[in-house]
mmCIF file with all atom_site columns, C-alpha atoms in Angstrom:
data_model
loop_
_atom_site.group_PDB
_atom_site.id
_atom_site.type_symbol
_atom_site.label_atom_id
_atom_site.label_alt_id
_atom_site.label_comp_id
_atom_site.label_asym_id
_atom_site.label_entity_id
_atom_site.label_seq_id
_atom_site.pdbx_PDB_ins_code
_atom_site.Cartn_x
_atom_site.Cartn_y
_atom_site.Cartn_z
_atom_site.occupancy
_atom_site.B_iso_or_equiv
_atom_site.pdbx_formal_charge
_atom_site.auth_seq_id
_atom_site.auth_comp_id
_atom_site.auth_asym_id
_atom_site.auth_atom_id
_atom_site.pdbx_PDB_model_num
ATOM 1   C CA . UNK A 1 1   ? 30.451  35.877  -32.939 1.00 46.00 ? 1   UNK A CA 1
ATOM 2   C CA . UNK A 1 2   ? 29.698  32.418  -34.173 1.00 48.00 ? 2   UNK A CA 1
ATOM 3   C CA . UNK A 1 3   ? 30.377  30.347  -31.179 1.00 42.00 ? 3   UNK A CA 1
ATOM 4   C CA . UNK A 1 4   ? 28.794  33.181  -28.723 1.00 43.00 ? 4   UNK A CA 1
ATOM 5   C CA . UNK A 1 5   ? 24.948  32.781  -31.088 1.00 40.00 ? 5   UNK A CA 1
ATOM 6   C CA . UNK A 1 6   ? 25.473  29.237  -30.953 1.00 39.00 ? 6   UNK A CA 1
ATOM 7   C CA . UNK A 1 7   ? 25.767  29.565  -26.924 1.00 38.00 ? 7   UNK A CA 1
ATOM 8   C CA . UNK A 1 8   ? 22.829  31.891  -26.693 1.00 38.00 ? 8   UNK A CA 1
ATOM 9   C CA . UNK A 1 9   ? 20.775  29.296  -28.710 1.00 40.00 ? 9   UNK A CA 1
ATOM 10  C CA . UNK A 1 10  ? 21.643  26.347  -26.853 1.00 37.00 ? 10  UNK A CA 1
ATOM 11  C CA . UNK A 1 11  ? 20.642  27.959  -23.457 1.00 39.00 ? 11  UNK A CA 1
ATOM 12  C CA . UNK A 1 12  ? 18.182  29.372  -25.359 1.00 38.00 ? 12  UNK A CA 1
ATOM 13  C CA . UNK A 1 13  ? 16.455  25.776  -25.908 1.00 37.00 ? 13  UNK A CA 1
ATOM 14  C CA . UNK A 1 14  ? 18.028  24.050  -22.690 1.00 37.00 ? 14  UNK A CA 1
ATOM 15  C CA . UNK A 1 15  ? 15.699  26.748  -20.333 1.00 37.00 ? 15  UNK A CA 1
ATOM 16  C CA . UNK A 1 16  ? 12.622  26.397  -22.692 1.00 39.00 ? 16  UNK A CA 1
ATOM 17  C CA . UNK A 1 17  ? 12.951  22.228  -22.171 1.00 37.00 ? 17  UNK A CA 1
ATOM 18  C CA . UNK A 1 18  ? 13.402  22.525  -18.710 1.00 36.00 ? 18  UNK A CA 1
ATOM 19  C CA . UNK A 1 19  ? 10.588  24.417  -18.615 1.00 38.00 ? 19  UNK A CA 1
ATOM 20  C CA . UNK A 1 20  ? 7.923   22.493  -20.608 1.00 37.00 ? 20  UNK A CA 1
ATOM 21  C CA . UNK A 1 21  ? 9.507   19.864  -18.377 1.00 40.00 ? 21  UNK A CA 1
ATOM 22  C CA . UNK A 1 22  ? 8.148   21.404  -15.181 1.00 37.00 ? 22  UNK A CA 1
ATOM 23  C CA . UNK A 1 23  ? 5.079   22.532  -16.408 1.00 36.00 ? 23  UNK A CA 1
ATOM 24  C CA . UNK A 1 24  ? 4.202   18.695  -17.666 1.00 34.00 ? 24  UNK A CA 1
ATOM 25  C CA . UNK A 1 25  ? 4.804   17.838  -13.916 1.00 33.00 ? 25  UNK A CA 1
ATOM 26  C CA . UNK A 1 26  ? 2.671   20.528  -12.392 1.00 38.00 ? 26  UNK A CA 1
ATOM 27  C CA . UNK A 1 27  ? -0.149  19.403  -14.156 1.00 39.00 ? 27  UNK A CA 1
ATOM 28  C CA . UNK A 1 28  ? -0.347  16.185  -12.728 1.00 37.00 ? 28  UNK A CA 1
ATOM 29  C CA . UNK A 1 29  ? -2.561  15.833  -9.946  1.00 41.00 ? 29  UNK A CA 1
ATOM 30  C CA . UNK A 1 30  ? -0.846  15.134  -6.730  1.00 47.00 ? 30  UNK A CA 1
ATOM 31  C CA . UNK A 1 31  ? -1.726  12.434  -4.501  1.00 54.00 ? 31  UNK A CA 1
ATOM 32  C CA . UNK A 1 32  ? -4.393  13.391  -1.982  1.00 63.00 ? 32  UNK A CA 1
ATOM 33  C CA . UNK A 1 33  ? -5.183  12.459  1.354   1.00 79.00 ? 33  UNK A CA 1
ATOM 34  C CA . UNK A 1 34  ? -8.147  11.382  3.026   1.00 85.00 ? 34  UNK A CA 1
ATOM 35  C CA . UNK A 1 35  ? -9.370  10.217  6.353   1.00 90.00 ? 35  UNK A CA 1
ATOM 36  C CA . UNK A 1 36  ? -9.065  6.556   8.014   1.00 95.00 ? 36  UNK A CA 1
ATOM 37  C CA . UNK A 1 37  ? -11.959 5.576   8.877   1.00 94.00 ? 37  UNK A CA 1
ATOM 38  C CA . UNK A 1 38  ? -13.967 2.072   9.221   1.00 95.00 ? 38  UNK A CA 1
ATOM 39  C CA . UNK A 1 39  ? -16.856 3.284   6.095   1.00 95.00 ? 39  UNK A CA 1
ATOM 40  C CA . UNK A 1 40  ? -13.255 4.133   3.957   1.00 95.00 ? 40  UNK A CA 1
ATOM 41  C CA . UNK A 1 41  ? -11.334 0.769   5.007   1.00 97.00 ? 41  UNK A CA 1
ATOM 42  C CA . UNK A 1 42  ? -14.487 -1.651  4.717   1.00 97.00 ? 42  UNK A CA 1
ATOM 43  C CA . UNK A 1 43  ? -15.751 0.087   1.516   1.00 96.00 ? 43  UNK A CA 1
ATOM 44  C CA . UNK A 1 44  ? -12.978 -2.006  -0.677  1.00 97.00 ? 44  UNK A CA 1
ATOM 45  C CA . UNK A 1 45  ? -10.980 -5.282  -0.346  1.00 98.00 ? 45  UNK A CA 1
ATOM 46  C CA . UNK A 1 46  ? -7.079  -4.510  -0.436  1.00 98.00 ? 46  UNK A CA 1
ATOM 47  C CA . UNK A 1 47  ? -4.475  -5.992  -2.155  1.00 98.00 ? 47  UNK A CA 1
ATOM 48  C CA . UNK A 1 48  ? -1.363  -5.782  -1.523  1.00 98.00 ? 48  UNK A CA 1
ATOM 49  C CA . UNK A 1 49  ? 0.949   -4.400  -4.789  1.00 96.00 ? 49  UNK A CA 1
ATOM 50  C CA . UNK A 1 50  ? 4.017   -3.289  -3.242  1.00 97.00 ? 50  UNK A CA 1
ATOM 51  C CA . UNK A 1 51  ? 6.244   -3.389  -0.033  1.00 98.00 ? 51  UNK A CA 1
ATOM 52  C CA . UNK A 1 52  ? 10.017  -2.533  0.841   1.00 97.00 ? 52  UNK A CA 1
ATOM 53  C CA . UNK A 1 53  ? 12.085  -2.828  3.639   1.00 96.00 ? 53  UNK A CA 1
ATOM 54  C CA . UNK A 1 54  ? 13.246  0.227   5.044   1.00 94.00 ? 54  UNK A CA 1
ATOM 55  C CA . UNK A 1 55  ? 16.607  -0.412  2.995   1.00 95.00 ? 55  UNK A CA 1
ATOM 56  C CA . UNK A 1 56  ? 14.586  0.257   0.024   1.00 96.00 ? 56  UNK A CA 1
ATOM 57  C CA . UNK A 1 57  ? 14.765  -3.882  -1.044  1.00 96.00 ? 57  UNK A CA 1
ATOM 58  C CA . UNK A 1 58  ? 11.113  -5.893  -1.962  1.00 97.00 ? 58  UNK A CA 1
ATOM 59  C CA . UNK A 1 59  ? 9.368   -7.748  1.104   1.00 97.00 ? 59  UNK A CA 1
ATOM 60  C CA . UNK A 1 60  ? 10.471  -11.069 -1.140  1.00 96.00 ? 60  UNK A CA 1
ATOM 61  C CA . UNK A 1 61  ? 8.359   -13.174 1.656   1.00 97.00 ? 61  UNK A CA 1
ATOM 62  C CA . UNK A 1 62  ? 5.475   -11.305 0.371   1.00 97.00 ? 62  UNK A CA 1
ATOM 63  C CA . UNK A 1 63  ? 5.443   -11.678 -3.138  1.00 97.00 ? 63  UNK A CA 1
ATOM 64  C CA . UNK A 1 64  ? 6.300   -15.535 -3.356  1.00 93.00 ? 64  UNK A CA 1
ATOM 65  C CA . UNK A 1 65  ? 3.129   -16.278 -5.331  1.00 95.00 ? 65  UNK A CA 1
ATOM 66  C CA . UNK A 1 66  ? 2.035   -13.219 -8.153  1.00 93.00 ? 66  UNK A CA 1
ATOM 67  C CA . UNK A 1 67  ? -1.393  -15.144 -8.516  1.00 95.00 ? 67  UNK A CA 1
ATOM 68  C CA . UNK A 1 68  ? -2.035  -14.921 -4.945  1.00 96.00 ? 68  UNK A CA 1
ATOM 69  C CA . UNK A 1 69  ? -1.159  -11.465 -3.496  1.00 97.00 ? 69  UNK A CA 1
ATOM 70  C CA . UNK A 1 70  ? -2.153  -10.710 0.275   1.00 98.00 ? 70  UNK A CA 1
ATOM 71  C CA . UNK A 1 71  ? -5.777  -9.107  0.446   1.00 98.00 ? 71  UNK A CA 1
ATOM 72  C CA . UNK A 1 72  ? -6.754  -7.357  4.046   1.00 98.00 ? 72  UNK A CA 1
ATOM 73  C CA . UNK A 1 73  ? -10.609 -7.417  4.100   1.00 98.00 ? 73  UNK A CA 1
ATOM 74  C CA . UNK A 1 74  ? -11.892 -4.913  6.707   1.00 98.00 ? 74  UNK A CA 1
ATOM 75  C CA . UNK A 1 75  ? -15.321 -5.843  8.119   1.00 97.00 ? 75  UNK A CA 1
ATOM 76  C CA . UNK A 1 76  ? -18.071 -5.169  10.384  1.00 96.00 ? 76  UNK A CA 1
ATOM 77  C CA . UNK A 1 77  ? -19.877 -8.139  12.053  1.00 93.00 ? 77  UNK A CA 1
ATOM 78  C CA . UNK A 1 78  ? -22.361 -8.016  14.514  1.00 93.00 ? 78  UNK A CA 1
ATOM 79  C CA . UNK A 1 79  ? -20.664 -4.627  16.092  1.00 92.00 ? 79  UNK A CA 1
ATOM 80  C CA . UNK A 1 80  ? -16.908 -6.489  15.748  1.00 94.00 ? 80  UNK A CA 1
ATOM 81  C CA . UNK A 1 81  ? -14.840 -4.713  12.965  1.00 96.00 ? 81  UNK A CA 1
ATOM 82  C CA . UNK A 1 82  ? -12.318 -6.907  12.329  1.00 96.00 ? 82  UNK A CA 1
ATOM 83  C CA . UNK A 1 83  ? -9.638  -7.554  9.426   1.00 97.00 ? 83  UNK A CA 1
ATOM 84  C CA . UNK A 1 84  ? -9.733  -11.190 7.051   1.00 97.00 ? 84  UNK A CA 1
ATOM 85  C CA . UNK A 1 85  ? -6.248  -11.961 5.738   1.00 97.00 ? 85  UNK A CA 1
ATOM 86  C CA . UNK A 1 86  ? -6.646  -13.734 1.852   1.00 97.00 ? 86  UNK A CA 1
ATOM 87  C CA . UNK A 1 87  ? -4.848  -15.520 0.580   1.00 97.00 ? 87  UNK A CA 1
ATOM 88  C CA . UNK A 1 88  ? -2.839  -16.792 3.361   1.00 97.00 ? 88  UNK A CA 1
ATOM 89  C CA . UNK A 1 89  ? -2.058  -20.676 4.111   1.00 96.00 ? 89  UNK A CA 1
ATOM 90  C CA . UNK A 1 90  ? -3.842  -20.700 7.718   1.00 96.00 ? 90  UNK A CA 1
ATOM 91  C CA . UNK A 1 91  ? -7.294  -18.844 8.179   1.00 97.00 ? 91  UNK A CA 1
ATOM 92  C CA . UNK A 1 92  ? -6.285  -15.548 9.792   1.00 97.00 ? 92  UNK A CA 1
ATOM 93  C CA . UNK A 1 93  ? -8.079  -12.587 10.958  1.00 97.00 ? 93  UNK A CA 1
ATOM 94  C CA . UNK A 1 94  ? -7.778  -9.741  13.861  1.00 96.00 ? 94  UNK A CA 1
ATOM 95  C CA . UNK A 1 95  ? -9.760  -7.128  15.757  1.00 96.00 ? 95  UNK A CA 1
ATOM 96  C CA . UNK A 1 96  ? -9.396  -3.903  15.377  1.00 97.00 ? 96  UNK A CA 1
ATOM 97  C CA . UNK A 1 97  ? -10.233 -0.097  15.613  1.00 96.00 ? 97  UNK A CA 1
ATOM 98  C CA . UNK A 1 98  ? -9.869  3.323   14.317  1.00 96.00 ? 98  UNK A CA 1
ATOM 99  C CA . UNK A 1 99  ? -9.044  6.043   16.941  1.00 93.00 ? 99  UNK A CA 1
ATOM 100 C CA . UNK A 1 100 ? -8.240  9.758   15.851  1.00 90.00 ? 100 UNK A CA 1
ATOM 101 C CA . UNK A 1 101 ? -7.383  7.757   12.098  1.00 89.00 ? 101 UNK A CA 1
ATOM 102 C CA . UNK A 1 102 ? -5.419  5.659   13.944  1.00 93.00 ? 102 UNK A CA 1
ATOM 103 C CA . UNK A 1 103 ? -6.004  2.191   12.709  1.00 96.00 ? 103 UNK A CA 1
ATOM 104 C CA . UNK A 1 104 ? -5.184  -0.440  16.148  1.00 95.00 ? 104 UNK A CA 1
ATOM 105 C CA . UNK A 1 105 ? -5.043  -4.633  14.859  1.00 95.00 ? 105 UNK A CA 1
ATOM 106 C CA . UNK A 1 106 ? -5.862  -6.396  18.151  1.00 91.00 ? 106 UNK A CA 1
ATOM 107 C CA . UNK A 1 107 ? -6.346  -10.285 19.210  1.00 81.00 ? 107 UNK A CA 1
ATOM 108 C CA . UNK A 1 108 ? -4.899  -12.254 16.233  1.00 87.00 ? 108 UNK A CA 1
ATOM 109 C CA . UNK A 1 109 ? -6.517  -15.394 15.556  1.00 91.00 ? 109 UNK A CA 1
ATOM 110 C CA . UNK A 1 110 ? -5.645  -18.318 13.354  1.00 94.00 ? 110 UNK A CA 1
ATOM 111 C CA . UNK A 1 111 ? -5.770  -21.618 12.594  1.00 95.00 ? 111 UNK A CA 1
ATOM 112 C CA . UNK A 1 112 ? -2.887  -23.906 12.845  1.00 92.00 ? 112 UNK A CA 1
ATOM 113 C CA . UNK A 1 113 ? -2.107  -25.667 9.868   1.00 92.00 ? 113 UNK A CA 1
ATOM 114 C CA . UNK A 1 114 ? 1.732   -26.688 9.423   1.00 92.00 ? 114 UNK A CA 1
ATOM 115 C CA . UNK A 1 115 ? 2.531   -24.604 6.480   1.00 95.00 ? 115 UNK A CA 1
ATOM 116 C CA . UNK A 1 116 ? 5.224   -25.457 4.669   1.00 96.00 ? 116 UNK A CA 1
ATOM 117 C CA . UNK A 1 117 ? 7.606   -22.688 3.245   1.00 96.00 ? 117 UNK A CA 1
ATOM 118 C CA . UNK A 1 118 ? 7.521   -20.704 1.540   1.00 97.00 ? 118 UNK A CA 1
ATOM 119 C CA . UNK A 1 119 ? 3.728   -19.947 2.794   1.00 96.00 ? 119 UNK A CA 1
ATOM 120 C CA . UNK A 1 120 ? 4.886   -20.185 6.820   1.00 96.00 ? 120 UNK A CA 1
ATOM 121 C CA . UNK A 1 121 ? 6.918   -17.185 6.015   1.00 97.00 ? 121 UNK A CA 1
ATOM 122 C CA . UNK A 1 122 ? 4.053   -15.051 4.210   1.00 97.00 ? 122 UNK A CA 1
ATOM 123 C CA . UNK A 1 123 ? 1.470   -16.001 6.307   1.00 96.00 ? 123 UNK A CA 1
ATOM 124 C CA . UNK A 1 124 ? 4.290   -14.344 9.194   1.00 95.00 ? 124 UNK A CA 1
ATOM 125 C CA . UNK A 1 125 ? 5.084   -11.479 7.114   1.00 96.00 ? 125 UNK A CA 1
ATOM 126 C CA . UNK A 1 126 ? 1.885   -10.925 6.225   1.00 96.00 ? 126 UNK A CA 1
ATOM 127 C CA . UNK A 1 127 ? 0.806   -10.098 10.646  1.00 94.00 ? 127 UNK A CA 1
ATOM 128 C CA . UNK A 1 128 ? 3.813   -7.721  10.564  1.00 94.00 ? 128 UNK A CA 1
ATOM 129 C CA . UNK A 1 129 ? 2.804   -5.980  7.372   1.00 96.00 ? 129 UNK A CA 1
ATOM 130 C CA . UNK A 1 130 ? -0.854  -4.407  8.735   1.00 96.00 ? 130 UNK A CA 1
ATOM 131 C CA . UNK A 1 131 ? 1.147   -3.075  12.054  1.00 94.00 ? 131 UNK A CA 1
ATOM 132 C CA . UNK A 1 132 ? 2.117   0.477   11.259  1.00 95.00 ? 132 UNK A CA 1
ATOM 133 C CA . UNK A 1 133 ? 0.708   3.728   10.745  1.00 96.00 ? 133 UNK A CA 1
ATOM 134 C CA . UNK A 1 134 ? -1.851  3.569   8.628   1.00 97.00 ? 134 UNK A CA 1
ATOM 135 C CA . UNK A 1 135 ? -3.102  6.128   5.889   1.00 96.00 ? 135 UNK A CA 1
ATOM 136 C CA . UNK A 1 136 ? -5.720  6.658   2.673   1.00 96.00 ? 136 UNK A CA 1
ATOM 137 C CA . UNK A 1 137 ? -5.160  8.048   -0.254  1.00 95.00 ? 137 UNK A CA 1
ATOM 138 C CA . UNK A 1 138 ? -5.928  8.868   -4.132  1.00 91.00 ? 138 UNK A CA 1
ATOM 139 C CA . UNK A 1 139 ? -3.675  8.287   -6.891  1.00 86.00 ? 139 UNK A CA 1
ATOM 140 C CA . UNK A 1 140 ? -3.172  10.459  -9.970  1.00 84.00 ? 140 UNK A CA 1
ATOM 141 C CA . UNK A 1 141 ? -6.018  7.732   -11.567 1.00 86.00 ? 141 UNK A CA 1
ATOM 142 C CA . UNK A 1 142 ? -8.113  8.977   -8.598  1.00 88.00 ? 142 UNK A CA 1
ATOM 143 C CA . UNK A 1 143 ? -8.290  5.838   -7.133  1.00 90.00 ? 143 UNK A CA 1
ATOM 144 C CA . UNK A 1 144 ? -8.045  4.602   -3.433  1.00 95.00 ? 144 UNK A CA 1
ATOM 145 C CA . UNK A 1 145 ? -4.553  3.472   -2.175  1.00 97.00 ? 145 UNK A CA 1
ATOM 146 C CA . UNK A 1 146 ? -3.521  1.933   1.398   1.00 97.00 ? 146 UNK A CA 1
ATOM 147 C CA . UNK A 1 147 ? -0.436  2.827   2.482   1.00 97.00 ? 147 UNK A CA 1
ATOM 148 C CA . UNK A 1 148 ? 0.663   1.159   6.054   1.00 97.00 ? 148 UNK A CA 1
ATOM 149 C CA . UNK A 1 149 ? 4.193   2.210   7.271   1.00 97.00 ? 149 UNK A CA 1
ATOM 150 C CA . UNK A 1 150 ? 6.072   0.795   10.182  1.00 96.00 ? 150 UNK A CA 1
ATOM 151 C CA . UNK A 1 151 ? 9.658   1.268   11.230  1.00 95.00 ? 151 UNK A CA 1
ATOM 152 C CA . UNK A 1 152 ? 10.793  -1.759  9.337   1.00 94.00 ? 152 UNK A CA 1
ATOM 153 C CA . UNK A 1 153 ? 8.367   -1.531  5.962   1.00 97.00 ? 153 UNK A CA 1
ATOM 154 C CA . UNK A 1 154 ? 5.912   0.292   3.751   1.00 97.00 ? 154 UNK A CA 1
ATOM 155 C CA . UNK A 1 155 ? 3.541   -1.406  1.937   1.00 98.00 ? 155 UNK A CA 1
ATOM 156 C CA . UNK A 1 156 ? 0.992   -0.209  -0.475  1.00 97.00 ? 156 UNK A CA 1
ATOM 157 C CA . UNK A 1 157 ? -2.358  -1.852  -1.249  1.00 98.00 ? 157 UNK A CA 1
ATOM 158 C CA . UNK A 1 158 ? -4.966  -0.678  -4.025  1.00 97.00 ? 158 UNK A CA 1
ATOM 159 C CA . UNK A 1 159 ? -8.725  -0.649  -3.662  1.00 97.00 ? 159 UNK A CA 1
ATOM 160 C CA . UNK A 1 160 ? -10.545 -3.600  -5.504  1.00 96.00 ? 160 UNK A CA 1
ATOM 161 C CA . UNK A 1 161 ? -14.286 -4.074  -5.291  1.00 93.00 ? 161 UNK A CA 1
ATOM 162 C CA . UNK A 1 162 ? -15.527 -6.610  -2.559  1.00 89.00 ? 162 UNK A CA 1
#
């Protein structure tokens, strides 16, 4: 009789931790969604604070410098909307456009230094990152997060004031 009320109370506690476990993780909010569009992307500066390959491993080409992370700027000038990369070694920036929250990056430009590694290799890595399907969303701080997937990467930027 012993052993059986020792059972009893060890289920007994094992079901009422797994429950306060579950309820602590239903009360957090979940991340929530909200619509691409040029006022959401040009509202904030984004850095860049994580990317993996699709085998799960860090974008290492990214991350080469912690001081300088890559920053996508979305702007607006003179009817052009059109992405700044900072923090790069050359002066890059692209066209683009949001269709149906689709975000399109169009006509690269940049300037031509010879950029020695390992800055060659972000400033490429950096062109492949913003190529995916983009989305917005919150955090469980509330605050803005860029997430851009491709077939190859996702990468993850948070919202910093401009």
């Amino acid at each position: 009789m012993n052993n059986i009320m020792k059972i009893m109370m060890v289920a007994t506690f094992t079901t009422g931790a797994l429950a306060a476990g579950c309820q602590t993780t239903a009360n957090l909010p979940a991340p929530s969604s909200q619509a691409v569009t040029n006022d959401a992307l040009q509202a904030y500066a984004w850095q860049l604070v994580d990317a993996k390959e699709s085998n799960g491993e860090q974008v290492a080409k990214l991350f080469f410098d912690p001081a300088k992370p890559l920053t996508l700027s979305f702007m607006n000038d003179e009817g052009r909307d059109y992405v700044a990369f900072i923090n790069t070694c050359n002066n890059m920036s692209a066209g683009y456009s949001v269709i149906n929250g689709n975000v399109q990056i169009k006509n690269g430009i940049s300037t031509l230094m010879a950029c020695p590694e390992p800055q060659a290799s972000f400033d490429t890595a950096a062109l492949a990152t913003v190529q995916g399907k983009y989305s917005l969303s919150k955090n469980a701080n509330n605050l803005p997060i860029l997430t851009i997937k491709s077939e190859n990467q996702v990468a993850h930027f948070k919202a910093v004031s401009k």
